Every structure is written in C-alpha cells, then in structure tokens.
MMTF fields as JSON, N, C-alpha, C and O atoms, coordinates in Angstrom:
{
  "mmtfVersion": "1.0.0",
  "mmtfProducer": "UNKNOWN",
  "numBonds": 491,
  "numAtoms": 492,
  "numGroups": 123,
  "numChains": 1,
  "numModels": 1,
  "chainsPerModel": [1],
  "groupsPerChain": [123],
  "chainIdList": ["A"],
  "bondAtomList": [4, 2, 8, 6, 12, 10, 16, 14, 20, 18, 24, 22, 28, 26, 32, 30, 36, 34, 40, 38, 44, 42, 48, 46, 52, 50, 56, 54, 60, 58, 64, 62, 68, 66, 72, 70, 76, 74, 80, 78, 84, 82, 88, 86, 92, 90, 96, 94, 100, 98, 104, 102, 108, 106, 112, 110, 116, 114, 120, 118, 124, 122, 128, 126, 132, 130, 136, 134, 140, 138, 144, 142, 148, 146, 152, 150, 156, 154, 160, 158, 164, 162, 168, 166, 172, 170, 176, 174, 180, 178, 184, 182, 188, 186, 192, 190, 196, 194, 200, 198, 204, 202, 208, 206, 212, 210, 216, 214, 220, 218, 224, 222, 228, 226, 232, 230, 236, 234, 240, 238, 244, 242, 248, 246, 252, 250, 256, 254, 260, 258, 264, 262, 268, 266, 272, 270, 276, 274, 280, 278, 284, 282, 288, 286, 292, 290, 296, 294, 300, 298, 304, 302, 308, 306, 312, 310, 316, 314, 320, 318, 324, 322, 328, 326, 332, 330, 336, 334, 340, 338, 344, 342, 348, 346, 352, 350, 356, 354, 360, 358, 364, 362, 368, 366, 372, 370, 376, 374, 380, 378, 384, 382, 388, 386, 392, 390, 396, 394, 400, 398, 404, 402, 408, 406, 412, 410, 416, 414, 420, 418, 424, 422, 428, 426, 432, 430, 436, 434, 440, 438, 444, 442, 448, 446, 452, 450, 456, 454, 460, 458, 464, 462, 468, 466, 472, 470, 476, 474, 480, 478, 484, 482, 488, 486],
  "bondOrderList": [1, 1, 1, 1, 1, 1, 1, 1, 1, 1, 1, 1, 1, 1, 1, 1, 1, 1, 1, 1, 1, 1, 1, 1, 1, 1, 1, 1, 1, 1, 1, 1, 1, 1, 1, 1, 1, 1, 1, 1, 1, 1, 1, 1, 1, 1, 1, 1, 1, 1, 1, 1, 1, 1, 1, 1, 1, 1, 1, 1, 1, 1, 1, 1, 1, 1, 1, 1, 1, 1, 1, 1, 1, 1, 1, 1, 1, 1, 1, 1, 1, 1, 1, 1, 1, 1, 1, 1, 1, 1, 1, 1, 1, 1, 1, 1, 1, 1, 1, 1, 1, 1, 1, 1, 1, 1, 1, 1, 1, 1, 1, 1, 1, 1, 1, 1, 1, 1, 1, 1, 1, 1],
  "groupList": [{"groupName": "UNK", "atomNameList": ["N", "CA", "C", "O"], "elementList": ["N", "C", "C", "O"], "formalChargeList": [0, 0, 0, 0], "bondAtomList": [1, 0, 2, 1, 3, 2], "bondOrderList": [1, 1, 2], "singleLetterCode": "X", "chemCompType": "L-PEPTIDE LINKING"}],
  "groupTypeList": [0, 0, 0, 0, 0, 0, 0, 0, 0, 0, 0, 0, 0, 0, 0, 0, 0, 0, 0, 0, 0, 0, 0, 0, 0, 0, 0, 0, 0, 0, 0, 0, 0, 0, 0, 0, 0, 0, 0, 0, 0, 0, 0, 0, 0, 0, 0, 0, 0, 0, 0, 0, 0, 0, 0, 0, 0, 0, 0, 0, 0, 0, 0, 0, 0, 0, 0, 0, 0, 0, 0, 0, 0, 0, 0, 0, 0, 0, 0, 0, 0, 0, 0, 0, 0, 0, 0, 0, 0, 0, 0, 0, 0, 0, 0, 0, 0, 0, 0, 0, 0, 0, 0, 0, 0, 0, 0, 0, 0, 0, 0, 0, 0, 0, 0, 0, 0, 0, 0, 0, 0, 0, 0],
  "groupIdList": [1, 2, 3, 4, 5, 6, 7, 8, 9, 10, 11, 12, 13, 14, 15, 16, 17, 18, 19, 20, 21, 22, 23, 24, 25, 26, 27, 28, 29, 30, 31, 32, 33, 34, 35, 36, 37, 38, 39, 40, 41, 42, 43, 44, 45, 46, 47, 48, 49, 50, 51, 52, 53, 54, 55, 56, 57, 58, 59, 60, 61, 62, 63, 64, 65, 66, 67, 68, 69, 70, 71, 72, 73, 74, 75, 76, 77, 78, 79, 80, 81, 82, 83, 84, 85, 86, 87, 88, 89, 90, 91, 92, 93, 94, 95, 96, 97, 98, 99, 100, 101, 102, 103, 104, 105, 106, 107, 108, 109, 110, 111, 112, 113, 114, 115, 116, 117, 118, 119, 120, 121, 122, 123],
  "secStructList": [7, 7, 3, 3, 3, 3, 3, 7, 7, 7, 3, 3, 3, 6, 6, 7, 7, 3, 3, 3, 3, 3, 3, 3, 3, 1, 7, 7, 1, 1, 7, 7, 5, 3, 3, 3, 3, 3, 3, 7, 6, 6, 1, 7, 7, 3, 3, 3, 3, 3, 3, 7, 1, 1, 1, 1, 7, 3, 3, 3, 7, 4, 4, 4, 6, 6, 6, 3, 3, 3, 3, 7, 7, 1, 1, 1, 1, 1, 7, 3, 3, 3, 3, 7, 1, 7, 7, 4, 4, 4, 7, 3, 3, 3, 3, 3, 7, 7, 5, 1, 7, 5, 1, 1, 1, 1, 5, 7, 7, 7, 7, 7, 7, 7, 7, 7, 7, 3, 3, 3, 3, 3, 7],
  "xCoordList": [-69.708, -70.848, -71.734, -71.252, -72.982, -74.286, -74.588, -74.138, -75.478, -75.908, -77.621, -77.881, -78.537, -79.769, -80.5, -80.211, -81.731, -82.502, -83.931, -84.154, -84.569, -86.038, -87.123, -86.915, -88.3, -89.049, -90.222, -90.286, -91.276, -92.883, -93.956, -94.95, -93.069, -94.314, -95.251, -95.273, -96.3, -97.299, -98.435, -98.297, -99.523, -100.594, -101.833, -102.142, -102.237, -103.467, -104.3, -103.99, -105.537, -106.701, -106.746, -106.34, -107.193, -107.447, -107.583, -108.297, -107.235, -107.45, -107.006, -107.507, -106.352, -105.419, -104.115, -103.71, -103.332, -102.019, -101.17, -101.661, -99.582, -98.917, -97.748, -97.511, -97.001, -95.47, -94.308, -94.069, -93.471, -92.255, -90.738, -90.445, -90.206, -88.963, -87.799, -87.932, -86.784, -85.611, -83.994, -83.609, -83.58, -82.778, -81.115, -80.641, -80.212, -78.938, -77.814, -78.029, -76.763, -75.608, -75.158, -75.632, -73.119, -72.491, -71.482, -71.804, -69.88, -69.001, -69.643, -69.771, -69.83, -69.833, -68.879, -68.499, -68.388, -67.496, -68.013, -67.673, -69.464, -70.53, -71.641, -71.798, -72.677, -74.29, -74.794, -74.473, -75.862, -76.786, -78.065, -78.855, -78.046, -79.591, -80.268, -79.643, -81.464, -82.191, -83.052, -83.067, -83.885, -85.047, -85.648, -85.365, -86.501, -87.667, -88.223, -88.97, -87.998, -88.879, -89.152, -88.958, -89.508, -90.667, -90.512, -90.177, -90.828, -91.04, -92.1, -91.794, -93.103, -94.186, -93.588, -92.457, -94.823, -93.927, -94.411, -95.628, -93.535, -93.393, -93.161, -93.276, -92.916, -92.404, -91.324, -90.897, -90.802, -89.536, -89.684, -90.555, -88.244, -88.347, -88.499, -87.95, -89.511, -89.789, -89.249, -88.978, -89.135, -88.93, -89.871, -90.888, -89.558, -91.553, -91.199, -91.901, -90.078, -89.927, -87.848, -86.944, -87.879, -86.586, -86.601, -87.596, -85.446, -85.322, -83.666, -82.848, -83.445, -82.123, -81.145, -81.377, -80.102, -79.46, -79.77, -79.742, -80.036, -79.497, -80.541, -80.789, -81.291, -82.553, -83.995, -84.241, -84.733, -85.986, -86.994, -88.222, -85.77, -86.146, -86.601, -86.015, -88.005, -88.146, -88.99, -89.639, -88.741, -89.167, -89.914, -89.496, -91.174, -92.048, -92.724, -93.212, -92.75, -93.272, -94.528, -94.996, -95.221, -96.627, -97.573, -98.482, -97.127, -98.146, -98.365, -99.156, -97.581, -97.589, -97.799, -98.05, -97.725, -97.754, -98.936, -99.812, -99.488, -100.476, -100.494, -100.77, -100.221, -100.929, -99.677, -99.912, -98.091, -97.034, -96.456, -96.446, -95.797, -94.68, -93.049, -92.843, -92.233, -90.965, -90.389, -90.105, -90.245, -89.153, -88.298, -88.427, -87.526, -86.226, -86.213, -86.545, -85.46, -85.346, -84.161, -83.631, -83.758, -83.152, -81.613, -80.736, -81.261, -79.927, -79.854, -78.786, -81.015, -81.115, -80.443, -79.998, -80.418, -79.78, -81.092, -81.032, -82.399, -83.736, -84.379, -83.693, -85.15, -86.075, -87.479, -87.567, -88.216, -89.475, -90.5, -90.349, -91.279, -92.205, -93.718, -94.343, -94.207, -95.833, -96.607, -96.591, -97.301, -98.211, -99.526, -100.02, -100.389, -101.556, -102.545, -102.131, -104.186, -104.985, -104.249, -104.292, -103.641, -103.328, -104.239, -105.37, -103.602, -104.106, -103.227, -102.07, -104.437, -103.68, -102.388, -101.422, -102.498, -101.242, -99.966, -98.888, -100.463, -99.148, -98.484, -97.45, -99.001, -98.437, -96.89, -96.636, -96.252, -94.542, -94.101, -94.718, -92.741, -91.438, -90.958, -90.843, -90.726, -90.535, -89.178, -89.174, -88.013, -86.552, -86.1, -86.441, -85.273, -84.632, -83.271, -82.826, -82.847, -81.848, -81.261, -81.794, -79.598, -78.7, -78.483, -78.738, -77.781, -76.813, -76.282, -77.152, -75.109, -73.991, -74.295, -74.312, -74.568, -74.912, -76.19, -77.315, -75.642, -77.12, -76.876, -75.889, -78.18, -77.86, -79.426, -80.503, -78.983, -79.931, -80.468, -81.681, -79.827, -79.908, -81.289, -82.121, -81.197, -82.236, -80.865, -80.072, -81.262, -80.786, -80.81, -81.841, -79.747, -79.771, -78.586, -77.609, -78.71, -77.358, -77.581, -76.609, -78.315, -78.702, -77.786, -77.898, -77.226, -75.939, -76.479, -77.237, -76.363, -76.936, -78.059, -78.706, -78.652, -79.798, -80.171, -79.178, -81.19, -81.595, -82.506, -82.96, -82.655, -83.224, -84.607, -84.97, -85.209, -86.759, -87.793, -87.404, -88.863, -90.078, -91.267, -91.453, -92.044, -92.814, -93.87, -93.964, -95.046, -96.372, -97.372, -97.37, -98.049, -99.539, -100.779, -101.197, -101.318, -102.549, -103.582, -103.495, -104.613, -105.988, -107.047, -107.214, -107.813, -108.717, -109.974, -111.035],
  "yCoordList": [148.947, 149.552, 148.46, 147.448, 148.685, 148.102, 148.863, 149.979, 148.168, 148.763, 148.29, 147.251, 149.16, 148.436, 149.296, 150.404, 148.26, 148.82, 148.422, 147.219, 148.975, 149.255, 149.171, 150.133, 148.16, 147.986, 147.394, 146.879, 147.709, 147.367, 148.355, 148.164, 149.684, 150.861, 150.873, 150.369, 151.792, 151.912, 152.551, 152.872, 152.731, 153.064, 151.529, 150.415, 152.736, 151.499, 152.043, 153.05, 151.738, 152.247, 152.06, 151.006, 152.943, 152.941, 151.454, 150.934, 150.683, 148.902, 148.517, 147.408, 148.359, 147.586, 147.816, 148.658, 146.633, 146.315, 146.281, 145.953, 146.622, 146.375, 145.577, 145.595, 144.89, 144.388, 145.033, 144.833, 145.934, 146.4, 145.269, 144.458, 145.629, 144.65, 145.453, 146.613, 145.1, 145.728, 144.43, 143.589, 144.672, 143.758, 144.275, 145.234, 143.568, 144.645, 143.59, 142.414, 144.191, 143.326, 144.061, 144.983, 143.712, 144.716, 143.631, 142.447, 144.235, 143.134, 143.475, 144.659, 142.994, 143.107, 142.807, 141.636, 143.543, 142.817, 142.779, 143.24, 142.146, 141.577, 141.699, 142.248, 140.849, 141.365, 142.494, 143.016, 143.045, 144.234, 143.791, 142.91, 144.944, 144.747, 145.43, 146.17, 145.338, 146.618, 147.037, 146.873, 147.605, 148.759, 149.314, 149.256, 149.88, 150.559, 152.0, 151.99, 153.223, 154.476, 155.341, 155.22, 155.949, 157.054, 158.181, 158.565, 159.196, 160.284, 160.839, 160.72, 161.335, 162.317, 163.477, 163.88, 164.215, 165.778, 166.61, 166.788, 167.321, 168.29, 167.595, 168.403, 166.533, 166.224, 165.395, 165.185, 164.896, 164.815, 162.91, 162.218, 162.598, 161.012, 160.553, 161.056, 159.229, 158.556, 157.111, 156.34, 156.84, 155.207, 154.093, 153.923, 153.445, 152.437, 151.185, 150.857, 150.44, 148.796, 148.644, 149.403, 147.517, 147.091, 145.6, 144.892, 145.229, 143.583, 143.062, 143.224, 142.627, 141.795, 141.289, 140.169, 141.771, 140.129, 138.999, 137.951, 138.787, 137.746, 137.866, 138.87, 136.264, 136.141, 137.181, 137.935, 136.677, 136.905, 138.064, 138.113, 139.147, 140.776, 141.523, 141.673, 142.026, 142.886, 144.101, 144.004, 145.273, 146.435, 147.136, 147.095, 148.079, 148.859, 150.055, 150.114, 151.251, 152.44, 152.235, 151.156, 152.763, 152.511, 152.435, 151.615, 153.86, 153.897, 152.724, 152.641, 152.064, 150.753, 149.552, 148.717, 149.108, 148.109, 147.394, 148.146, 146.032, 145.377, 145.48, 144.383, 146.733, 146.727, 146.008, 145.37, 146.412, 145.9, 145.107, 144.965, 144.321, 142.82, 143.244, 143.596, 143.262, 143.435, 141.72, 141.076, 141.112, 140.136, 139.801, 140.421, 138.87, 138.645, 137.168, 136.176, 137.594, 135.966, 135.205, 135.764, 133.852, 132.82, 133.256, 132.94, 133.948, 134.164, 135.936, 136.49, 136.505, 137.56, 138.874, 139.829, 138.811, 139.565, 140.577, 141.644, 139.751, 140.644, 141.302, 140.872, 141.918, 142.212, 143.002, 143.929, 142.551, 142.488, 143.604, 143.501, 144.397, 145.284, 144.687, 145.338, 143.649, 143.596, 144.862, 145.022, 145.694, 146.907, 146.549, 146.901, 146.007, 146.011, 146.679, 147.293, 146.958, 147.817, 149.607, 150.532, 149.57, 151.127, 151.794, 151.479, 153.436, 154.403, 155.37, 155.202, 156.889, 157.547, 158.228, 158.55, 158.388, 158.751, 158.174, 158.587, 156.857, 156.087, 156.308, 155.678, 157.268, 157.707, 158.38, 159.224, 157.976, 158.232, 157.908, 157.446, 158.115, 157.972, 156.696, 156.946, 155.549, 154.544, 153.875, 152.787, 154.278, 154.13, 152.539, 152.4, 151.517, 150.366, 151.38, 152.397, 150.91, 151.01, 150.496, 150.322, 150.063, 149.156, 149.726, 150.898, 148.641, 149.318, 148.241, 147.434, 147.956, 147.316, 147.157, 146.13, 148.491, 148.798, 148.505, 148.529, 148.215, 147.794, 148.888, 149.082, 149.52, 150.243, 150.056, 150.605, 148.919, 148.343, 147.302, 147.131, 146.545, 145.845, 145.602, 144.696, 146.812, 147.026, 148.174, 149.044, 147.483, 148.438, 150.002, 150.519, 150.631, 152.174, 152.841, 152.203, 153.88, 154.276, 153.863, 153.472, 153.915, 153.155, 154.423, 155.648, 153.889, 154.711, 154.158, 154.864, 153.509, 152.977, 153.463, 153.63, 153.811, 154.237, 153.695, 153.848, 153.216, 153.184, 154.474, 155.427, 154.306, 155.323, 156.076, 157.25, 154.93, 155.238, 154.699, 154.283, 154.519, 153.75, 154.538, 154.722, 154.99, 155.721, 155.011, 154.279, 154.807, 154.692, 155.86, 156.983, 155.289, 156.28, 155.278, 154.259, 156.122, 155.213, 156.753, 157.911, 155.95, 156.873, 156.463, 155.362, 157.59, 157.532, 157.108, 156.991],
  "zCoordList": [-148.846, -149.507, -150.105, -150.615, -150.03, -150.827, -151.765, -152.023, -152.37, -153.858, -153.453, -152.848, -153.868, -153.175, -154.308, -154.759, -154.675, -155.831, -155.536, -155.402, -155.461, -154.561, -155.979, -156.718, -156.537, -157.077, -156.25, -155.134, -157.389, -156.762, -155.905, -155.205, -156.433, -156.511, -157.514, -158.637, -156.658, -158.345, -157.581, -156.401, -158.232, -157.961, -157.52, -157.943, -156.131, -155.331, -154.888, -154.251, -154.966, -153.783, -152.557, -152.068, -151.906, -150.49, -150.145, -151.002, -149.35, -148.703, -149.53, -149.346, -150.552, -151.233, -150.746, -149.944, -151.571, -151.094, -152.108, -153.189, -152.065, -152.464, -151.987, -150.779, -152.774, -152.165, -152.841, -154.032, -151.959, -152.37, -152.127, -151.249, -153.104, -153.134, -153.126, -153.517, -152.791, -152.393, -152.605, -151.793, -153.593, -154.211, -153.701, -154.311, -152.507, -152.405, -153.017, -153.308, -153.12, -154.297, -153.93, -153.266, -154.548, -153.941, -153.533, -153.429, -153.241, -152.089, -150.626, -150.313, -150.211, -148.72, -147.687, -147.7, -146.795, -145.248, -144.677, -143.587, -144.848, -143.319, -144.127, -145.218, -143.115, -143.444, -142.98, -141.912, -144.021, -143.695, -143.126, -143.465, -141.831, -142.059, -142.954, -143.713, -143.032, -144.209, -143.596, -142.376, -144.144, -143.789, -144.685, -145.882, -144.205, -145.094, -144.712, -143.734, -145.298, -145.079, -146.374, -147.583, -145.814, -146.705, -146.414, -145.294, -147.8, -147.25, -148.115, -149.301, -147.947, -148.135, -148.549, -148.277, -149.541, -150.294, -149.595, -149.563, -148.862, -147.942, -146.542, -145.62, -146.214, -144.754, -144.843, -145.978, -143.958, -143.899, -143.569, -143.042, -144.244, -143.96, -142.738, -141.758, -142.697, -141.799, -141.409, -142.328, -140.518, -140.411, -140.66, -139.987, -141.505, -141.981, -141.188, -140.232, -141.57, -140.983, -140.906, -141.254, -140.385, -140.027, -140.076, -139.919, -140.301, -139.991, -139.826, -140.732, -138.94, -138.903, -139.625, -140.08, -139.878, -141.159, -140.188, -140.832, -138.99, -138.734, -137.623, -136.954, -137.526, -136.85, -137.361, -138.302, -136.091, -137.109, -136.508, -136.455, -135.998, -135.527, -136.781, -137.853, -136.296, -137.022, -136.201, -135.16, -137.05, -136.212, -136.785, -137.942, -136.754, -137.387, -136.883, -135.754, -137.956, -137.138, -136.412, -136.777, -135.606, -135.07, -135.986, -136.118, -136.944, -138.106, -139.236, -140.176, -138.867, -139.897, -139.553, -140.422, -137.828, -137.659, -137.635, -137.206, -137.955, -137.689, -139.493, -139.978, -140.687, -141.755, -142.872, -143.898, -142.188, -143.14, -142.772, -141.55, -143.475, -143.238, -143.492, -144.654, -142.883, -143.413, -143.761, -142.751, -144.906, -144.529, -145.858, -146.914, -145.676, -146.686, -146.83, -146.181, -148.447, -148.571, -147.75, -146.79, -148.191, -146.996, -147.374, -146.57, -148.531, -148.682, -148.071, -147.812, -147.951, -147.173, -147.965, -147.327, -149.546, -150.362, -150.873, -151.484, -150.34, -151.36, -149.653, -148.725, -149.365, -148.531, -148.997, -149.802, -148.476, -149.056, -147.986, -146.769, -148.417, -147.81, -148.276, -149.114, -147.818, -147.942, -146.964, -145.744, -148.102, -147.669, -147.616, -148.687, -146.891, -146.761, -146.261, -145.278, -146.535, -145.83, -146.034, -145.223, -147.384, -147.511, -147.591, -147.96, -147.038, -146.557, -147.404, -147.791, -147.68, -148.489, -147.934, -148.627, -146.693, -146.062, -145.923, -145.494, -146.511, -147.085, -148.273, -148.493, -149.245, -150.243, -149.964, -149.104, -150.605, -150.32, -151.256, -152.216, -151.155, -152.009, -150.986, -149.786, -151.407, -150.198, -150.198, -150.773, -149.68, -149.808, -148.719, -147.544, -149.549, -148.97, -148.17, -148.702, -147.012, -146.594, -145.627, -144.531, -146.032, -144.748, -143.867, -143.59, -143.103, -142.04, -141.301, -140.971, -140.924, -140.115, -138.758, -138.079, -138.414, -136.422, -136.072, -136.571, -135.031, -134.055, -132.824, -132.114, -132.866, -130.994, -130.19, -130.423, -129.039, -128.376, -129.037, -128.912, -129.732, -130.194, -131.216, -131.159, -132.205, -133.309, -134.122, -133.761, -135.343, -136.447, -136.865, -137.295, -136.725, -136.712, -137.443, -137.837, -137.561, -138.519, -140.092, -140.737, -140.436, -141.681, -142.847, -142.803, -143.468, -144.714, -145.773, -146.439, -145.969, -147.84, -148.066, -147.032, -149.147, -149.25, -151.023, -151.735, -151.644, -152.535, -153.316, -152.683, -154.696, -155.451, -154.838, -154.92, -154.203, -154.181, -154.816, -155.908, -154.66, -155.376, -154.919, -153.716, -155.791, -155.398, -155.279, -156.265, -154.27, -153.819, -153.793, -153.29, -154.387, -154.561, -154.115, -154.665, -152.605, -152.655, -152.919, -152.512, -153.883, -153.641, -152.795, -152.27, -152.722, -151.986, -152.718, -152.105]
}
C-alpha cells in the first residue's frame, strides 16, 4: 500500500495554470507508477495523465494533451500535474493514483487512490 496526498488546487481563470502535486509515502514492495484523474459533478471519473516509475513514459487523455505535463521528482516519491491553458471543463475533483501493473506496457489497474484536490477554472 501507498499513502498519496494530492495538493495545489484552487481557483483559476480560463488560460491560466495551475501545478498539482501529489506526495506518496508509505512501505513499499516495489515502485508505483502514478497518475492523475478527475471527476466532474455529475460525471463519472476520467483518466487525465500517467507516468512510469521507471523511465520517461508518460501517457495523457486527448482532452489534455498538448495543455498538461505529468512528471516526478528524481527519487520519484512526488509527481507533479502542470495544468496549463485551462478550460472550464477542467474543473474537477483531481485524484493522484498508483499502481504496480502495466498492461501493454502503460500503467493500469490503478488501487491507491488519494483524497482529491479540487480545481475550479472560471470562465
């Protein structure tokens, strides 16, 4: 098990940016990868970003790519969400989460889950 604690929500305007942080601790019997999703009130969680423990894979919904950064620091214990060029439809509840498995060699199965951080972009 991980322990993962998700800071650096808040309120932003439309084309502004935020950076979410995601801090995991915990014993571990291996590295995690982590991840990043959201969920909007009234729809159901989404997949936002992904990244590797190990090498420098990273993965992102369509709706996000080109505008967010997934990456981690060098001990690979923090992972980081740079949000740029937000959109109000990016407003979410925005959840860190691990996972052990790889299928096809990208991160899936994700079990750990953190509290949440809420994002608000306005318009």
């Amino acid at each position: 098990q991980v322990q993962l604690v998700e800071s650096g929500g808040g309120l932003v305007q439309a084309g502004g940016s935020l950076r979410l942080s995601c801090a995991a601790s915990g014993r571990t019997s291996g590295a995690y990868s982590l991840g990043w999703f959201r969920q909007a009130p009234g729809k159901e969680r989404e997949f936002v970003a992904a990244i590797n423990w190990s090498g420098p894979n990273a993965y992102y919904a369509d709706s996000v790519k080109g505008r967010f950064t997934i990456s981690r620091d060098n001990a690979g214990n923090t992972v980081y969400l740079q949000m740029n060029s937000l959109k109000p439809e990016d407003t979410a509840v925005y959840y860190c989460a691990a996972t052990k498995i790889y299928t096809n060699g990208m991160p899936s199965n994700f079990g750990s889950w953190g509290q949440g951080t809420q994002v608000t972009v306005s318009s």
